[in-house]
mmCIF file of C-alpha atoms in Angstrom:
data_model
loop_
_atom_site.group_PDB
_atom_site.id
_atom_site.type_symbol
_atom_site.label_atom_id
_atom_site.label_comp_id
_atom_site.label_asym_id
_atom_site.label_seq_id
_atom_site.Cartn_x
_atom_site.Cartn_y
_atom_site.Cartn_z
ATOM 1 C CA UNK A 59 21.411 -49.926 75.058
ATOM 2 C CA UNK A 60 18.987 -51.120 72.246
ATOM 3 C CA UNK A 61 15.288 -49.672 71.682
ATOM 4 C CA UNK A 62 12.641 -51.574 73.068
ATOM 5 C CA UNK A 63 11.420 -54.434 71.102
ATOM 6 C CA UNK A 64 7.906 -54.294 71.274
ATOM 7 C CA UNK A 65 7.614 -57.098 68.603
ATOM 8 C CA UNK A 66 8.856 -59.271 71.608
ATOM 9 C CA UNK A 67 6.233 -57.757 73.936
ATOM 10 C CA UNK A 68 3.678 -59.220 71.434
ATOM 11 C CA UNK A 69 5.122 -62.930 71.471
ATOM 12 C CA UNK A 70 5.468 -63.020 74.812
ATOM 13 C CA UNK A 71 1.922 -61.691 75.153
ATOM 14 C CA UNK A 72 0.813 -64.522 72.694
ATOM 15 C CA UNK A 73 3.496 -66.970 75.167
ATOM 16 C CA UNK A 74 1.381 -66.125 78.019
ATOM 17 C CA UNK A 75 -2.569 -66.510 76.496
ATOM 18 C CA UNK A 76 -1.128 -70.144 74.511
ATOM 19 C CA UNK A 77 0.304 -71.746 77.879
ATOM 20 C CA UNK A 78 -2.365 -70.823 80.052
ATOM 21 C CA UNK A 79 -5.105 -71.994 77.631
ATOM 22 C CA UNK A 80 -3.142 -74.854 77.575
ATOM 23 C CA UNK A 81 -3.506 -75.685 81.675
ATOM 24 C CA UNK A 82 -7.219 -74.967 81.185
ATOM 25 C CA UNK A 83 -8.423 -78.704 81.332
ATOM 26 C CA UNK A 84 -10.956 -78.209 84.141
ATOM 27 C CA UNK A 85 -12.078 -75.495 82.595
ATOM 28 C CA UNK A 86 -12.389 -77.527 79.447
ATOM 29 C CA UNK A 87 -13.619 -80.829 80.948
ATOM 30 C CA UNK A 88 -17.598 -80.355 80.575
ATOM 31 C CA UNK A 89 -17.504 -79.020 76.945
ATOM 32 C CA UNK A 90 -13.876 -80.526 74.672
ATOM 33 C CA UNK A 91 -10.676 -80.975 76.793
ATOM 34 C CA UNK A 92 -9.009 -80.917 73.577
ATOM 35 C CA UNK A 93 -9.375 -77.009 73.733
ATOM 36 C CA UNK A 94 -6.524 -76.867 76.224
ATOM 37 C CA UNK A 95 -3.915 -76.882 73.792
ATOM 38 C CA UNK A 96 -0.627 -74.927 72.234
ATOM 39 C CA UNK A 97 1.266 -75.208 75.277
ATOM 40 C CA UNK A 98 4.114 -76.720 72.818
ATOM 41 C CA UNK A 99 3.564 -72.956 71.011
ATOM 42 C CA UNK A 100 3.273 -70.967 74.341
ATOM 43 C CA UNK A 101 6.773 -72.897 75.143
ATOM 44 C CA UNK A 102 8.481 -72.374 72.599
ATOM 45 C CA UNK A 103 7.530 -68.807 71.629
ATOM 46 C CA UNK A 104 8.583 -67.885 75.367
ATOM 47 C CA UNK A 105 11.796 -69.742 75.051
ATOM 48 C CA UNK A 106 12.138 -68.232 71.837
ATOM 49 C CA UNK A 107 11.571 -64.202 74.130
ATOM 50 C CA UNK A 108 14.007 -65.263 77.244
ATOM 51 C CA UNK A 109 16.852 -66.335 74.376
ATOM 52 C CA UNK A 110 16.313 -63.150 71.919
ATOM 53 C CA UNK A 111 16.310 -60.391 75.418
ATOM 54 C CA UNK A 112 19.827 -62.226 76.024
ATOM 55 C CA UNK A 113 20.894 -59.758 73.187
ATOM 56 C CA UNK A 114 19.396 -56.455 74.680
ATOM 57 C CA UNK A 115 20.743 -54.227 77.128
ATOM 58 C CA UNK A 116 24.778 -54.263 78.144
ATOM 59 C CA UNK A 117 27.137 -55.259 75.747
ATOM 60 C CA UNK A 118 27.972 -58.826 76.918
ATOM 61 C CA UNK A 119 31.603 -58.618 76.201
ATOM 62 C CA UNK A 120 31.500 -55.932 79.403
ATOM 63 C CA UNK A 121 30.116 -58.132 81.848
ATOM 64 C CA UNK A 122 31.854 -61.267 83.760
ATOM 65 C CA UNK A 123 29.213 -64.313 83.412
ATOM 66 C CA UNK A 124 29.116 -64.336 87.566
ATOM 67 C CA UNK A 125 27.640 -60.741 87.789
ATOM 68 C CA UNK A 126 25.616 -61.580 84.293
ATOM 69 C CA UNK A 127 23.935 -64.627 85.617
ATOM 70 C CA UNK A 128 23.231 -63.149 88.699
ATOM 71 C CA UNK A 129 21.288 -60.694 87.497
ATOM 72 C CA UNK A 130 19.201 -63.614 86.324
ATOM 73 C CA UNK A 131 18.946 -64.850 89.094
ATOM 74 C CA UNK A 132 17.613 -61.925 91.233
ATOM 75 C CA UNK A 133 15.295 -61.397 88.298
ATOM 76 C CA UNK A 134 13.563 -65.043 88.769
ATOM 77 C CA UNK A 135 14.418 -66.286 92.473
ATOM 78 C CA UNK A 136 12.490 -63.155 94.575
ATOM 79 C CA UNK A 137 9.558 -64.581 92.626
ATOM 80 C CA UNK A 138 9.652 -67.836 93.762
ATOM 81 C CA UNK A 139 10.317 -67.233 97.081
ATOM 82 C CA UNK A 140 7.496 -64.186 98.051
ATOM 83 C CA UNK A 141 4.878 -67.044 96.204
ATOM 84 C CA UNK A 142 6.323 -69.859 98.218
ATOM 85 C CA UNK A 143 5.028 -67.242 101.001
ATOM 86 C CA UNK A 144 1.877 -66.268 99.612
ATOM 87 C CA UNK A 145 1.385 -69.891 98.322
ATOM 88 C CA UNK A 146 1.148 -71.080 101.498
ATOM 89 C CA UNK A 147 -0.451 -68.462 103.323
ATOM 90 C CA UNK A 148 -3.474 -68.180 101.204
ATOM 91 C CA UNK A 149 -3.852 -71.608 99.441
ATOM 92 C CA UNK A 150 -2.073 -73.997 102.476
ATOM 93 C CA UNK A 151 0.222 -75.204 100.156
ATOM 94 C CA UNK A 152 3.533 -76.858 101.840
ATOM 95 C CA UNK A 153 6.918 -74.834 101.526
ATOM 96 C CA UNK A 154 9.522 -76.879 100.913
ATOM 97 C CA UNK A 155 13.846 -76.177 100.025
ATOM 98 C CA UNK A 156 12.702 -77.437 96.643
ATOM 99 C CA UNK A 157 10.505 -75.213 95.877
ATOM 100 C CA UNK A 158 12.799 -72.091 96.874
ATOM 101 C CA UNK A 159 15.873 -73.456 95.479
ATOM 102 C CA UNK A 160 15.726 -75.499 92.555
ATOM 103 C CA UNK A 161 11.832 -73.961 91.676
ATOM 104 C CA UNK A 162 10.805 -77.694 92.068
ATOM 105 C CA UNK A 163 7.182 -78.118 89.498
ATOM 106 C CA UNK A 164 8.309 -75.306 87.547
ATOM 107 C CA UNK A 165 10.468 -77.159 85.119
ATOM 108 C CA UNK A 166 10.119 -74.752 82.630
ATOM 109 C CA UNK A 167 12.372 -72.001 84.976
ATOM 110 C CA UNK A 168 14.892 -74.851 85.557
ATOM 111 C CA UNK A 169 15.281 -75.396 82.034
ATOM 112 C CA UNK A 170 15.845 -71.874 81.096
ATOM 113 C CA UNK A 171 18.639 -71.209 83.724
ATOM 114 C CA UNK A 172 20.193 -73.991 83.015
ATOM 115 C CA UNK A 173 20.425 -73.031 79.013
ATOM 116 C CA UNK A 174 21.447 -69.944 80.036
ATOM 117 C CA UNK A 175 24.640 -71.100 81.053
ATOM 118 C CA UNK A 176 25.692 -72.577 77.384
ATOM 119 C CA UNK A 177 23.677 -69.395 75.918
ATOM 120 C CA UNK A 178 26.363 -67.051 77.918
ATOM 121 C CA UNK A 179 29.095 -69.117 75.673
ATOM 122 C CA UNK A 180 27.340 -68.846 72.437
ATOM 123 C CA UNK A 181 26.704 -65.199 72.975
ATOM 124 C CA UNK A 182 30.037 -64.542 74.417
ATOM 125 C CA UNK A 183 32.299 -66.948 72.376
ATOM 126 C CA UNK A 184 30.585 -68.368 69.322
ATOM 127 C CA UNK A 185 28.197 -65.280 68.229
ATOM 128 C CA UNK A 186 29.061 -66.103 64.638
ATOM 129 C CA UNK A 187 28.323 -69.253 64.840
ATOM 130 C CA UNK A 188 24.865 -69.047 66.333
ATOM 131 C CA UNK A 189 22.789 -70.488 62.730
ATOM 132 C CA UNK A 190 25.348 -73.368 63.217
ATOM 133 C CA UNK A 191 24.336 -73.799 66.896
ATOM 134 C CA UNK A 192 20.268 -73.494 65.722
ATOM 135 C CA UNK A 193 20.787 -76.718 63.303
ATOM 136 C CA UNK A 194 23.122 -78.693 66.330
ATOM 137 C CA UNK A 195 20.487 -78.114 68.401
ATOM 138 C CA UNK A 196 17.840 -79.356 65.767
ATOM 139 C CA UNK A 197 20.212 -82.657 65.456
ATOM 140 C CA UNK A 198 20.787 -83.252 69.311
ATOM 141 C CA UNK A 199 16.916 -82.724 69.737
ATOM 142 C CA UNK A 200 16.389 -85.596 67.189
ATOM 143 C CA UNK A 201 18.684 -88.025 68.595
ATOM 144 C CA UNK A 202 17.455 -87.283 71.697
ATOM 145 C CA UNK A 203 13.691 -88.152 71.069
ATOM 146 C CA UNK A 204 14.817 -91.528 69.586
ATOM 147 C CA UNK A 205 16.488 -92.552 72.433
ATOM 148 C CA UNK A 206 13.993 -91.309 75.592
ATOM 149 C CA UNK A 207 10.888 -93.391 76.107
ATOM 150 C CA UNK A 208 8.128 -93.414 74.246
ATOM 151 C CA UNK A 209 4.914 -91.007 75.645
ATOM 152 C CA UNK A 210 1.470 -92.130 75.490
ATOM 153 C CA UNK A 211 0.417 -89.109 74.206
ATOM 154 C CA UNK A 212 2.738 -85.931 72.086
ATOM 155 C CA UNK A 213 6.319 -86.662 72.021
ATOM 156 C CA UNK A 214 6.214 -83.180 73.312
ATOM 157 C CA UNK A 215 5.052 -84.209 76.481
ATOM 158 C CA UNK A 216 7.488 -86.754 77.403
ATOM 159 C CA UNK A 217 9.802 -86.878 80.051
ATOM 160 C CA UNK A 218 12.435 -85.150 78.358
ATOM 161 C CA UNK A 219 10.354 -82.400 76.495
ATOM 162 C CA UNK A 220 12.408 -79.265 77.471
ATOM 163 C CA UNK A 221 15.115 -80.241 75.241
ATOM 164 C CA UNK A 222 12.555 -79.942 71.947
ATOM 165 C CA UNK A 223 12.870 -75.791 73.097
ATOM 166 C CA UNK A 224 16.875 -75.068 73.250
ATOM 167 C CA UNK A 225 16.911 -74.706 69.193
ATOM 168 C CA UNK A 226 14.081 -71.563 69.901
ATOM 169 C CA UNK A 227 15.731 -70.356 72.324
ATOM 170 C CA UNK A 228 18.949 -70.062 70.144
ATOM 171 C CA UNK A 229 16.672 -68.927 67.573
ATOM 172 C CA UNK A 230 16.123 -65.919 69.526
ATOM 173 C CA UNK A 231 19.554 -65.327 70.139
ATOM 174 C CA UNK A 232 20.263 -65.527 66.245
ATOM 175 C CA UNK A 233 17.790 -62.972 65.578
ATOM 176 C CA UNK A 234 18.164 -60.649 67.963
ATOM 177 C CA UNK A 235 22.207 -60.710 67.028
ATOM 178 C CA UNK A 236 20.932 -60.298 63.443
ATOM 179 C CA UNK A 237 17.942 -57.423 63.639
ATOM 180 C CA UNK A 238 18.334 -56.195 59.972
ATOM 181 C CA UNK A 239 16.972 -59.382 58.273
ATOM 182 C CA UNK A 240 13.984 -59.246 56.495
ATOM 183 C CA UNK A 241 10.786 -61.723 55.212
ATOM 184 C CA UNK A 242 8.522 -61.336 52.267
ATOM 185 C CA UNK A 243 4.965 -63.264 53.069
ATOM 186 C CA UNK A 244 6.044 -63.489 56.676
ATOM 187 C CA UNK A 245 2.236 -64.142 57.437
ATOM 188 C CA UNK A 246 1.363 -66.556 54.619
ATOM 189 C CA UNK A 247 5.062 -68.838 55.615
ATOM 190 C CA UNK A 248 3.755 -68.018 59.586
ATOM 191 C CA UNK A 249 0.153 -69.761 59.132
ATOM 192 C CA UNK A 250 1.391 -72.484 56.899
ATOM 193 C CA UNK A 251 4.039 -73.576 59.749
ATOM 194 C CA UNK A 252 1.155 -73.289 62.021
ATOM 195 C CA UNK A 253 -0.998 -75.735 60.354
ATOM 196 C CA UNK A 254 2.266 -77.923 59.133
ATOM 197 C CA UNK A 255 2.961 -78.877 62.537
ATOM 198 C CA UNK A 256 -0.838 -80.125 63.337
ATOM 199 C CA UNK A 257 -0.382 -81.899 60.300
ATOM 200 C CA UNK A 258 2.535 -83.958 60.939
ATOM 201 C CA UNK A 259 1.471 -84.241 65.005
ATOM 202 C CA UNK A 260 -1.807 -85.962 63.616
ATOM 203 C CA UNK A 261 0.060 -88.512 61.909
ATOM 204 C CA UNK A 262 2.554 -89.698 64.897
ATOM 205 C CA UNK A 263 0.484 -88.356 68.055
ATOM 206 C CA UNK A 264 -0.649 -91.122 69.854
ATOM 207 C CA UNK A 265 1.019 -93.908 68.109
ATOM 208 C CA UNK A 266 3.308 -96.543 69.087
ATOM 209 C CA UNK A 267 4.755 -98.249 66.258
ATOM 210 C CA UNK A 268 6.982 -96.465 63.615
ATOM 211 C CA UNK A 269 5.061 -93.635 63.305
ATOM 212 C CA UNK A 270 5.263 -92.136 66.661
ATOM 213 C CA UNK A 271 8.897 -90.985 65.785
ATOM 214 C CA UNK A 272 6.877 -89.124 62.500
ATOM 215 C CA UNK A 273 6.247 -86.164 65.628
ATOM 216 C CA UNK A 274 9.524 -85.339 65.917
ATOM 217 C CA UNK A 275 9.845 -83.467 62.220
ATOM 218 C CA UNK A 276 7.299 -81.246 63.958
ATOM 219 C CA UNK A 277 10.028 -79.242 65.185
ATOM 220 C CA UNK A 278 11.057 -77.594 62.384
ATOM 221 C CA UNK A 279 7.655 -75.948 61.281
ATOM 222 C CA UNK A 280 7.599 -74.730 64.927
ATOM 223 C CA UNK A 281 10.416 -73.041 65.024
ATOM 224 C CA UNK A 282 9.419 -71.522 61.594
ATOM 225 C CA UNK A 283 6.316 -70.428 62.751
ATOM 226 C CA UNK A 284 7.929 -68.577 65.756
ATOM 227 C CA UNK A 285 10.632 -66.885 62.813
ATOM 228 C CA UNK A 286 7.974 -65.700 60.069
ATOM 229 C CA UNK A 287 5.659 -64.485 63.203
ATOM 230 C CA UNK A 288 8.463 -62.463 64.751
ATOM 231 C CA UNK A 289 9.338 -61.240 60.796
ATOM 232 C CA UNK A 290 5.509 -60.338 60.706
ATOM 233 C CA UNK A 291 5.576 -58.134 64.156
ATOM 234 C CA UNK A 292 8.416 -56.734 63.131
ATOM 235 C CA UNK A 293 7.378 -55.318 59.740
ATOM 236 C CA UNK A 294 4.277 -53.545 61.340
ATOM 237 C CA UNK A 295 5.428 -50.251 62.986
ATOM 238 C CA UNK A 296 4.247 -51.528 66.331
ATOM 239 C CA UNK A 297 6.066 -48.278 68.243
ATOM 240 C CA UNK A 298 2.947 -46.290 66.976
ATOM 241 C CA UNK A 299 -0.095 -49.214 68.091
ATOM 242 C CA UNK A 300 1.608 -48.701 71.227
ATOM 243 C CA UNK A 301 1.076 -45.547 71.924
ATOM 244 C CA UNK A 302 -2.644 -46.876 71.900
ATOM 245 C CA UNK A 303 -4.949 -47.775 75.256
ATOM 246 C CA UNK A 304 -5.509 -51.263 73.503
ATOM 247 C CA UNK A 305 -1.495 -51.846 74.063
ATOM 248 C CA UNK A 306 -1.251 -51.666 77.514
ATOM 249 C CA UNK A 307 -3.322 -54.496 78.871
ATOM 250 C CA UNK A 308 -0.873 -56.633 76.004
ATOM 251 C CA UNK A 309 1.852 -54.627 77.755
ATOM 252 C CA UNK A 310 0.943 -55.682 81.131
ATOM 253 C CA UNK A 311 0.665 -59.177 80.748
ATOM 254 C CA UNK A 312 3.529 -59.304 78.940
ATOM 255 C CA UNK A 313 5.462 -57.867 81.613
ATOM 256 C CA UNK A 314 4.401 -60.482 83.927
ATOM 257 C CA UNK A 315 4.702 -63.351 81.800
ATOM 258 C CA UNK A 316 6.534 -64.698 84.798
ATOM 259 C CA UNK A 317 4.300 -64.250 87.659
ATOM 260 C CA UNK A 318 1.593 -65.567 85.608
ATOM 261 C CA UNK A 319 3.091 -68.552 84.397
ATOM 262 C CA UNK A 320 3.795 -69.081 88.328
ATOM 263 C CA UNK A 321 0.403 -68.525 90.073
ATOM 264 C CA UNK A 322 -2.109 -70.067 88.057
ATOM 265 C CA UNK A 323 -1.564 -73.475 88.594
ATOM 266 C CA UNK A 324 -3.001 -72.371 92.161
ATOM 267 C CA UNK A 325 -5.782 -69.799 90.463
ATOM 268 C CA UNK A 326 -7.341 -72.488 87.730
ATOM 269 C CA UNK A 327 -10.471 -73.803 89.155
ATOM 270 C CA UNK A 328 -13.807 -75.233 88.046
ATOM 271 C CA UNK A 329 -15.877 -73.604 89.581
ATOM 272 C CA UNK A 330 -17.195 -70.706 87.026
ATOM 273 C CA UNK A 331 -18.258 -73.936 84.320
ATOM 274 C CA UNK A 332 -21.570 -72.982 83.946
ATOM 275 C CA UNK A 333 -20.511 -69.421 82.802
ATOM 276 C CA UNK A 334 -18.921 -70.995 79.508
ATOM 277 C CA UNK A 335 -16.987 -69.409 77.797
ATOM 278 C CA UNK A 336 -16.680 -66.604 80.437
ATOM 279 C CA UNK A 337 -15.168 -68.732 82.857
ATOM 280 C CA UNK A 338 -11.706 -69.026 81.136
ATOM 281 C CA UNK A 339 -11.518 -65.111 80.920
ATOM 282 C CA UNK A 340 -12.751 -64.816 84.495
ATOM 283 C CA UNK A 341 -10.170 -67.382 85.477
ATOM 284 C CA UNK A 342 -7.410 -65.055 83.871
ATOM 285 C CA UNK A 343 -8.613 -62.042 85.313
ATOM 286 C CA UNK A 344 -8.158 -63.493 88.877
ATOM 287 C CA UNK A 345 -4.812 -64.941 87.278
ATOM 288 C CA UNK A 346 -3.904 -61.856 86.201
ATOM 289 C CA UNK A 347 -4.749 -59.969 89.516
ATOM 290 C CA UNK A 348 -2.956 -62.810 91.964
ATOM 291 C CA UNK A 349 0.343 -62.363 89.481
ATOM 292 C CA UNK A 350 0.001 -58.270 89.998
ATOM 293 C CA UNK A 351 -0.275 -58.549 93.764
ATOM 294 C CA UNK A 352 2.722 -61.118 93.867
ATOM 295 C CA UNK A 353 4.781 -58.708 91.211
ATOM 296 C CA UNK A 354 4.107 -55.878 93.955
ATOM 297 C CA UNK A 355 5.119 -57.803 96.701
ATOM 298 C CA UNK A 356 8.482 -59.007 95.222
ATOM 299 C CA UNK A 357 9.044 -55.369 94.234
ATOM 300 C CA UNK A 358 8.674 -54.824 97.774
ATOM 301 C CA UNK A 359 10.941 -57.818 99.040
ATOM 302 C CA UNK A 360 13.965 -56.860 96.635
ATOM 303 C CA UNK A 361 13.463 -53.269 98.158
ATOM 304 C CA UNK A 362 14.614 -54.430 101.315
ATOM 305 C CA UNK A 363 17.596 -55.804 100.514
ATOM 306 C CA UNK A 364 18.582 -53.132 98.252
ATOM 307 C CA UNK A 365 20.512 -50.092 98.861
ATOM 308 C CA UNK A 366 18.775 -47.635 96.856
ATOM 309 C CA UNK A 367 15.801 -45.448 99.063
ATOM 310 C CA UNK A 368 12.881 -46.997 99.186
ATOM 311 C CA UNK A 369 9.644 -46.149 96.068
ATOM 312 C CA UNK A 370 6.347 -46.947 96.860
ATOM 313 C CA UNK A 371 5.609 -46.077 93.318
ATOM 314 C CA UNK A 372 8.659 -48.525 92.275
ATOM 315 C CA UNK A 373 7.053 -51.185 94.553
ATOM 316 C CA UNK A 374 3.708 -50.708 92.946
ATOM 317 C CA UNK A 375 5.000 -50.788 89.354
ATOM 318 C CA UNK A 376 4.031 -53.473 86.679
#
């Protein structure tokens, strides 16, 4: 069993903040709804988390891929189904089979189980390959973008977008197989990516001729910018800022990345506007509270239908 990460506590605390900024256009809509942006970021830096905690825990040579993949699967499902519950108990919404079982308007969940399948193999089968995999996936990505229809908008938001966020989710594999490497100017290379891949979206973004395919070369500075900021985290001696109050609301949120990334599509509402800016962290504190109350009531669910005695403490646990 490896030690806790708790540079991937930070990125998926980052994850969580970029993608729900990024749903924040009614929020937005009276002042700049340009400010609801780096969902691409949030995306890709969560990706980047679910592939790299592939590598933690039980050796994977130990485990058959039925009993591995089911554990993901009890991990995610509950969720879906106790909100499907709540959903539609508290904000009418409809319950449907799609909703429970395929975790239809969620495409980012369907994505990531079904990489997880090909990231069992790589893990498994190919581990020394994985860098090899990382520029494949780059390739494939490419040919990919020149072939789907053109978007109005980013060619991150097309209809085919997931696929732009295998490579960082392989990316996370790579490093978490490969935990001794090491980055001079980590934050320098980090907030040049950053800005590289604004740079090179402003040319294509929105075009339709030639230049619209300029977007896709974006991909690489994102993907860097995830590497030198986990290189960054990981050179500050995080173990000790966590012993720290200030760590455990990053903690927390981080922990339910998940439920949070599931609720507030049904939390984000216009109606705090004329408390700008205090609306959007008003909005995530009720985002934050619905995801609590739906982590406790999953705890609960999976109780029942597990063998070991029941904890109310366990239930009530982040």
């Amino acid at each position: 069993m490896q030690q806790r990460n708790y540079a991937i506590d930070l990125i998926k605390f980052i994850a969580v903040l970029f993608i729900t900024n990024s749903h924040y256009i009614p929020l937005y809509k009276d002042i700049n709804t340009s400010l609801a942006t780096l969902g691409v970021h949030g995306n890709a830096l969560f990706f980047f988390a679910s592939g790299y905690v592939l590598t933690l825990g039980k050796n994977i040579n130990e485990i058959s891929f039925q009993d591995w993949y089911k554990k993901r699967i009890v991990r995610i499902w509950p969720t879906f189904i106790v909100w499907a519950i709540l959903a539609s108990l508290v904000f009418k919404a409809n319950i449907t089979w799609e909703n429970i079982l395929i975790a239809k308007g969620y495409w980012f969940i369907q994505c990531i189980m079904i990489s997880y399948i090909l990231l069992f193999i790589i893990l498994k089968y190919q581990k020394k390959y994985i860098n090899k995999y990382i520029i494949g996936s780059i390739i494939i990505t490419t040919l990919c973008f020149f072939i789907m229809p053109q978007s109005s908008g980013s060619i991150y938001h097309s209809s085919l977008h997931w696929i732009c966020y295998f490579p960082s989710m392989i990316l996370g594999l790579y490093l978490g197989a490969n935990t001794r490497l090491r980055c001079r100017f980590s934050l320098i290379k980090c907030c040049f990516s950053f800005l590289l891949y604004f740079v090179i979206m402003n040319v294509g973004k929105g075009k339709t001729d030639i230049l619209y395919y300029s977007q896709i070369l974006a991909i690489i500075p994102l993907n860097t910018f995830i590497y030198y900021l986990f290189m960054w985290f990981s050179s500050i001696n995080l173990k000790t800022i966590s012993k720290k109050f200030i760590w455990k609301p990053i903690y927390w949120i981080a922990s339910l990345s998940l439920e949070i990334y599931i609720v507030q599509f049904n939390i984000i509402t216009d109606k705090f506007n004329f408390l700008f800016p205090l609306n959007t962290l008003i909005i995530f504190f009720f985002i934050f509270i619905a995801a609590y109350c739906l982590r406790i009531c999953t705890n609960f669910f999976n109780q029942v239908f597990s063998t070991e005695s029941f904890s109310i403490r366990k239930g009530l646990s982040i």
